[in-house]
Amino acid sequence: MKSALKLARYLKPYRWYILLAPLLMTLEVILNLLQPRLVQRIVDVGIAHLDLQEVIRTGLIMIGTSILGAVGGMTNGICAEMASQGFGVDVRGSLFRRVQSFSFANLDAMETGQLVTRLTNDVTQVQEAIVMVLRMMVRAPLLLVGSLVMGILTSPRLAFLPLILMPVELAALAWIVGRATPMYTRVQERLDRLNETTQENLAGVRVVKAFVRAAHEEARFAKANDSLTDGTIRAGRTVAVTQPFMMMTMNLGVIGVLWFSGIRVTRGEMTVGQIISFVNYLTTALFSLMMVSQLVIQIARATASSRRIQEVFDTEPGMRDPAEPRDWRPAGRVVFEDVTFTYDQSDPVLKGASFTAEPGQTVAILGSTGAGKSSLVNLIPRFYDATSGRVLVDGIDVRSLRQEDLRGRVGVALQETVLFSGTVRDNIRYGRPDALDDEVIAAARAAQAHDFILALSEGYDTMVGQRGANLSGGQKQRIAIARALLIHPAVLILDDSTSAIDVETETRIQEALDELPRNTTRIVIAQRISTVLNADKILVLDDGRIVAEGTHRELLASSPIYRDIYDSQLGSGVAPRE
Ligand code: UTP
Ligand code: MG
């Protein structure tokens, strides 16, 4: 309930709709409550005395009041819809912004599928509750009390009937609500699971096909799918009891009325019109109880959903900008001071790493898989924060810079290339949407992508499929390098970015990188020793420690590990470019 109240702040801009809705509803209900009385008048006064004038006059009043009531009801519906739609747009937007502010660590801890459900289905649940509340919150109690009062006024002697029937119905409805509410919470959880399964399957569909696991995946999906259907049907079955039970109590009521009043009509103590009118009021009262029960169920569902939504809002972005960010005039000096780094309380993956990359230098990082190379470079643009020690750019701790300033000048080509659906040009321009075409082409040339891009069916305007589906691994990597280059980085990080590129093309990329502005510091992770031969400095990383540091020649002489890697890959025939 607390989270529901917290979400209520998103209703504030729509307060006029929310105030207006109950007023319009009240109008509709009052006009509706008059109808049975008017019917009574037509029967007792008009028809009984064969007074056609009276029938027509009362009929016209009925038509007038019901039109007015309908207008009230319609405007109420519009108000409710406006408030709930506005609320939905705002909450979804706000959730999305929140997720954008999450750090890598936040996102590591969240299931994508769950986030999707919260942004879509959970918001819809709350929206539906808002509509229902605005439409029924006033209507149900007002109709209930109103029709009871009017009924009793119509025929006080029959007042005992609702007093017997209402508690019976109330008990039944309470039973239904009590059973259905937890069922709906479970439905929500199962929907989560279905979304997760779908999400994961679609993301990995190529692997599924490669390993011919479609049948397994279908079974997994069917399980989640059936369990959702099963839960929904169960809940639906419980709620389905409501209608027939209601009809039964209503019919009992009608029979009761006829039993106890039939005799009075013959004795002339009651009129037929009174009976019709009373039956009307009684069924309305019983019906409004059912509305209340539906309202309660929907509110319960929405409460569960609002808790899940609020959880996202309550997740503190793991990384905030400093209160007083420092100015950074990028020169490109990167210093690690005794940096230790741990993901999520496990064993440290970096242990006391220290090194310096001078402006304009190329620093290469070599090491076996899992040694911590990616983890190390990810600390420079502050994708994660060091657990202890400091990462400095030009003498400034990266934590005292605004993330935007830092990342705006640290160009990264991540190990796993991610492209977006859109044109090749848009993908290269991703970090600087205002870049001119010439700049895009220059970056693509440096990344040795220009030629293959021109060979694509529509050149730079070729559409890239989702995740870059229609490009080769090496092509994607080159676009990612161009994207990183285009922001004119002071520090360029290439995390294994040439792994899918042939040695010749890679050499050309290296030569192009050598021509970058003097002050661009390059930090290059590579598996191939040919990539690192010409680096100003090579760091050999082993199990989170920098075990050797120097130029190719120095390391050949001093580091047995380096010597081993060198021998295994190249033998002794290859030498650095002079
Ligand atoms: P890295 O991802 O830093 O290794 O993971 P690496 O040197 O770049 O390896 P390759 O060459 O790309 O394959 C270092 C350690 O950190 C853990 C991994 O289990 C690995 O042992 N790790 C990595 C995490 O715990 N969480 C992550 O999100 C990433
Ligand atoms: Mg890596």
PDB file of N, CA and C in Angstrom, residues 52-100:
ATOM      1  N   LEU A  52     -52.704   8.999 -20.293  1.00  0.00           N
ATOM      2  CA  LEU A  52     -51.664   8.966 -21.305  1.00  0.00           C
ATOM      3  C   LEU A  52     -50.727  10.152 -21.178  1.00  0.00           C
ATOM      4  N   GLN A  53     -51.305  11.308 -20.865  1.00  0.00           N
ATOM      5  CA  GLN A  53     -50.513  12.530 -20.671  1.00  0.00           C
ATOM      6  C   GLN A  53     -49.392  12.296 -19.662  1.00  0.00           C
ATOM      7  N   GLU A  54     -49.783  11.686 -18.526  1.00  0.00           N
ATOM      8  CA  GLU A  54     -48.838  11.443 -17.438  1.00  0.00           C
ATOM      9  C   GLU A  54     -47.731  10.484 -17.912  1.00  0.00           C
ATOM     10  N   VAL A  55     -48.132   9.428 -18.662  1.00  0.00           N
ATOM     11  CA  VAL A  55     -47.160   8.465 -19.168  1.00  0.00           C
ATOM     12  C   VAL A  55     -46.129   9.177 -20.056  1.00  0.00           C
ATOM     13  N   ILE A  56     -46.647  10.015 -20.961  1.00  0.00           N
ATOM     14  CA  ILE A  56     -45.729  10.702 -21.879  1.00  0.00           C
ATOM     15  C   ILE A  56     -44.819  11.659 -21.122  1.00  0.00           C
ATOM     16  N   ARG A  57     -45.433  12.444 -20.196  1.00  0.00           N
ATOM     17  CA  ARG A  57     -44.648  13.433 -19.460  1.00  0.00           C
ATOM     18  C   ARG A  57     -43.537  12.744 -18.660  1.00  0.00           C
ATOM     19  N   THR A  58     -43.910  11.727 -17.903  1.00  0.00           N
ATOM     20  CA  THR A  58     -42.904  11.035 -17.093  1.00  0.00           C
ATOM     21  C   THR A  58     -41.870  10.352 -17.986  1.00  0.00           C
ATOM     22  N   GLY A  59     -42.357   9.791 -19.109  1.00  0.00           N
ATOM     23  CA  GLY A  59     -41.435   9.157 -20.061  1.00  0.00           C
ATOM     24  C   GLY A  59     -40.393  10.147 -20.553  1.00  0.00           C
ATOM     25  N   LEU A  60     -40.848  11.372 -20.868  1.00  0.00           N
ATOM     26  CA  LEU A  60     -39.903  12.384 -21.346  1.00  0.00           C
ATOM     27  C   LEU A  60     -38.879  12.732 -20.262  1.00  0.00           C
ATOM     28  N   ILE A  61     -39.377  12.843 -19.035  1.00  0.00           N
ATOM     29  CA  ILE A  61     -38.441  13.132 -17.927  1.00  0.00           C
ATOM     30  C   ILE A  61     -37.408  12.010 -17.826  1.00  0.00           C
ATOM     31  N   MET A  62     -37.899  10.771 -17.960  1.00  0.00           N
ATOM     32  CA  MET A  62     -36.974   9.632 -17.898  1.00  0.00           C
ATOM     33  C   MET A  62     -35.917   9.713 -18.992  1.00  0.00           C
ATOM     34  N   ILE A  63     -36.397  10.031 -20.212  1.00  0.00           N
ATOM     35  CA  ILE A  63     -35.436  10.122 -21.321  1.00  0.00           C
ATOM     36  C   ILE A  63     -34.416  11.223 -21.038  1.00  0.00           C
ATOM     37  N   GLY A  64     -34.917  12.376 -20.612  1.00  0.00           N
ATOM     38  CA  GLY A  64     -34.025  13.516 -20.329  1.00  0.00           C
ATOM     39  C   GLY A  64     -32.996  13.164 -19.272  1.00  0.00           C
ATOM     40  N   THR A  65     -33.491  12.605 -18.153  1.00  0.00           N
ATOM     41  CA  THR A  65     -32.550  12.317 -17.067  1.00  0.00           C
ATOM     42  C   THR A  65     -31.569  11.222 -17.469  1.00  0.00           C
ATOM     43  N   SER A  66     -32.044  10.228 -18.263  1.00  0.00           N
ATOM     44  CA  SER A  66     -31.065   9.184 -18.594  1.00  0.00           C
ATOM     45  C   SER A  66     -30.033   9.687 -19.583  1.00  0.00           C
ATOM     46  N   ILE A  67     -30.442  10.610 -20.493  1.00  0.00           N
ATOM     47  CA  ILE A  67     -29.432  11.169 -21.400  1.00  0.00           C
ATOM     48  C   ILE A  67     -28.390  11.939 -20.588  1.00  0.00           C
ATOM     49  N   LEU A  68     -28.890  12.772 -19.670  1.00  0.00           N
ATOM     50  CA  LEU A  68     -27.982  13.558 -18.840  1.00  0.00           C
ATOM     51  C   LEU A  68     -27.061  12.628 -18.036  1.00  0.00           C
ATOM     52  N   GLY A  69     -27.674  11.556 -17.494  1.00  0.00           N
ATOM     53  CA  GLY A  69     -26.882  10.582 -16.739  1.00  0.00           C
ATOM     54  C   GLY A  69     -25.814   9.941 -17.614  1.00  0.00           C
ATOM     55  N   ALA A  70     -26.207   9.610 -18.866  1.00  0.00           N
ATOM     56  CA  ALA A  70     -25.244   8.975 -19.774  1.00  0.00           C
ATOM     57  C   ALA A  70     -24.098   9.923 -20.081  1.00  0.00           C
ATOM     58  N   VAL A  71     -24.439  11.203 -20.293  1.00  0.00           N
ATOM     59  CA  VAL A  71     -23.384  12.189 -20.557  1.00  0.00           C
ATOM     60  C   VAL A  71     -22.426  12.251 -19.362  1.00  0.00           C
ATOM     61  N   GLY A  72     -23.018  12.268 -18.157  1.00  0.00           N
ATOM     62  CA  GLY A  72     -22.179  12.276 -16.943  1.00  0.00           C
ATOM     63  C   GLY A  72     -21.273  11.060 -16.917  1.00  0.00           C
ATOM     64  N   GLY A  73     -21.863   9.888 -17.208  1.00  0.00           N
ATOM     65  CA  GLY A  73     -21.086   8.650 -17.173  1.00  0.00           C
ATOM     66  C   GLY A  73     -19.970   8.661 -18.200  1.00  0.00           C
ATOM     67  N   MET A  74     -20.309   9.176 -19.400  1.00  0.00           N
ATOM     68  CA  MET A  74     -19.306   9.206 -20.457  1.00  0.00           C
ATOM     69  C   MET A  74     -18.148  10.134 -20.096  1.00  0.00           C
ATOM     70  N   THR A  75     -18.492  11.325 -19.644  1.00  0.00           N
ATOM     71  CA  THR A  75     -17.419  12.273 -19.296  1.00  0.00           C
ATOM     72  C   THR A  75     -16.591  11.720 -18.145  1.00  0.00           C
ATOM     73  N   ASN A  76     -17.262  11.044 -17.245  1.00  0.00           N
ATOM     74  CA  ASN A  76     -16.515  10.409 -16.164  1.00  0.00           C
ATOM     75  C   ASN A  76     -15.513   9.406 -16.727  1.00  0.00           C
ATOM     76  N   GLY A  77     -15.990   8.607 -17.694  1.00  0.00           N
ATOM     77  CA  GLY A  77     -15.097   7.626 -18.320  1.00  0.00           C
ATOM     78  C   GLY A  77     -13.916   8.298 -18.987  1.00  0.00           C
ATOM     79  N   ILE A  78     -14.186   9.410 -19.677  1.00  0.00           N
ATOM     80  CA  ILE A  78     -13.095  10.120 -20.354  1.00  0.00           C
ATOM     81  C   ILE A  78     -12.080  10.631 -19.325  1.00  0.00           C
ATOM     82  N   CYS A  79     -12.607  11.218 -18.247  1.00  0.00           N
ATOM     83  CA  CYS A  79     -11.695  11.727 -17.199  1.00  0.00           C
ATOM     84  C   CYS A  79     -10.820  10.603 -16.654  1.00  0.00           C
ATOM     85  N   ALA A  80     -11.465   9.469 -16.366  1.00  0.00           N
ATOM     86  CA  ALA A  80     -10.730   8.339 -15.797  1.00  0.00           C
ATOM     87  C   ALA A  80      -9.643   7.882 -16.761  1.00  0.00           C
ATOM     88  N   GLU A  81      -9.999   7.796 -18.039  1.00  0.00           N
ATOM     89  CA  GLU A  81      -9.060   7.350 -19.064  1.00  0.00           C
ATOM     90  C   GLU A  81      -7.891   8.331 -19.191  1.00  0.00           C
ATOM     91  N   MET A  82      -8.210   9.635 -19.194  1.00  0.00           N
ATOM     92  CA  MET A  82      -7.156  10.651 -19.323  1.00  0.00           C
ATOM     93  C   MET A  82      -6.174  10.538 -18.167  1.00  0.00           C
ATOM     94  N   ALA A  83      -6.722  10.427 -16.955  1.00  0.00           N
ATOM     95  CA  ALA A  83      -5.853  10.356 -15.786  1.00  0.00           C
ATOM     96  C   ALA A  83      -4.989   9.102 -15.850  1.00  0.00           C
ATOM     97  N   SER A  84      -5.608   7.963 -16.205  1.00  0.00           N
ATOM     98  CA  SER A  84      -4.835   6.717 -16.156  1.00  0.00           C
ATOM     99  C   SER A  84      -3.820   6.657 -17.298  1.00  0.00           C
ATOM    100  N   GLN A  85      -4.190   7.161 -18.474  1.00  0.00           N
ATOM    101  CA  GLN A  85      -3.227   7.143 -19.583  1.00  0.00           C
ATOM    102  C   GLN A  85      -2.057   8.080 -19.298  1.00  0.00           C
ATOM    103  N   GLY A  86      -2.382   9.268 -18.794  1.00  0.00           N
ATOM    104  CA  GLY A  86      -1.330  10.219 -18.463  1.00  0.00           C
ATOM    105  C   GLY A  86      -0.388   9.629 -17.422  1.00  0.00           C
ATOM    106  N   PHE A  87      -0.992   9.009 -16.421  1.00  0.00           N
ATOM    107  CA  PHE A  87      -0.208   8.360 -15.381  1.00  0.00           C
ATOM    108  C   PHE A  87       0.718   7.307 -15.988  1.00  0.00           C
ATOM    109  N   GLY A  88       0.152   6.477 -16.882  1.00  0.00           N
ATOM    110  CA  GLY A  88       0.929   5.406 -17.497  1.00  0.00           C
ATOM    111  C   GLY A  88       2.131   5.940 -18.269  1.00  0.00           C
ATOM    112  N   VAL A  89       1.887   6.951 -19.100  1.00  0.00           N
ATOM    113  CA  VAL A  89       2.973   7.536 -19.888  1.00  0.00           C
ATOM    114  C   VAL A  89       4.071   8.049 -18.957  1.00  0.00           C
ATOM    115  N   ASP A  90       3.664   8.771 -17.931  1.00  0.00           N
ATOM    116  CA  ASP A  90       4.658   9.375 -17.045  1.00  0.00           C
ATOM    117  C   ASP A  90       5.453   8.319 -16.284  1.00  0.00           C
ATOM    118  N   VAL A  91       4.741   7.321 -15.759  1.00  0.00           N
ATOM    119  CA  VAL A  91       5.447   6.306 -14.974  1.00  0.00           C
ATOM    120  C   VAL A  91       6.399   5.504 -15.857  1.00  0.00           C
ATOM    121  N   ARG A  92       5.921   5.120 -17.038  1.00  0.00           N
ATOM    122  CA  ARG A  92       6.800   4.364 -17.926  1.00  0.00           C
ATOM    123  C   ARG A  92       8.038   5.174 -18.294  1.00  0.00           C
ATOM    124  N   GLY A  93       7.817   6.454 -18.625  1.00  0.00           N
ATOM    125  CA  GLY A  93       8.944   7.320 -18.985  1.00  0.00           C
ATOM    126  C   GLY A  93       9.931   7.421 -17.845  1.00  0.00           C
ATOM    127  N   SER A  94       9.376   7.596 -16.668  1.00  0.00           N
ATOM    128  CA  SER A  94      10.205   7.766 -15.491  1.00  0.00           C
ATOM    129  C   SER A  94      10.977   6.483 -15.161  1.00  0.00           C
ATOM    130  N   LEU A  95      10.293   5.345 -15.328  1.00  0.00           N
ATOM    131  CA  LEU A  95      10.964   4.056 -15.101  1.00  0.00           C
ATOM    132  C   LEU A  95      12.112   3.886 -16.084  1.00  0.00           C
ATOM    133  N   PHE A  96      11.828   4.229 -17.341  1.00  0.00           N
ATOM    134  CA  PHE A  96      12.849   4.071 -18.370  1.00  0.00           C
ATOM    135  C   PHE A  96      14.060   4.940 -18.052  1.00  0.00           C
ATOM    136  N   ARG A  97      13.790   6.174 -17.650  1.00  0.00           N
ATOM    137  CA  ARG A  97      14.904   7.075 -17.296  1.00  0.00           C
ATOM    138  C   ARG A  97      15.687   6.505 -16.125  1.00  0.00           C
ATOM    139  N   ARG A  98      14.947   5.944 -15.171  1.00  0.00           N
ATOM    140  CA  ARG A  98      15.604   5.360 -14.010  1.00  0.00           C
ATOM    141  C   ARG A  98      16.555   4.240 -14.443  1.00  0.00           C
ATOM    142  N   VAL A  99      16.044   3.376 -15.320  1.00  0.00           N
ATOM    143  CA  VAL A  99      16.873   2.256 -15.760  1.00  0.00           C
ATOM    144  C   VAL A  99      18.110   2.770 -16.502  1.00  0.00           C
ATOM    145  N   GLN A 100      17.935   3.858 -17.275  1.00  0.00           N
ATOM    146  CA  GLN A 100      19.093   4.427 -17.975  1.00  0.00           C
ATOM    147  C   GLN A 100      20.159   4.910 -16.996  1.00  0.00           C
TER     148      GLN A 100
END
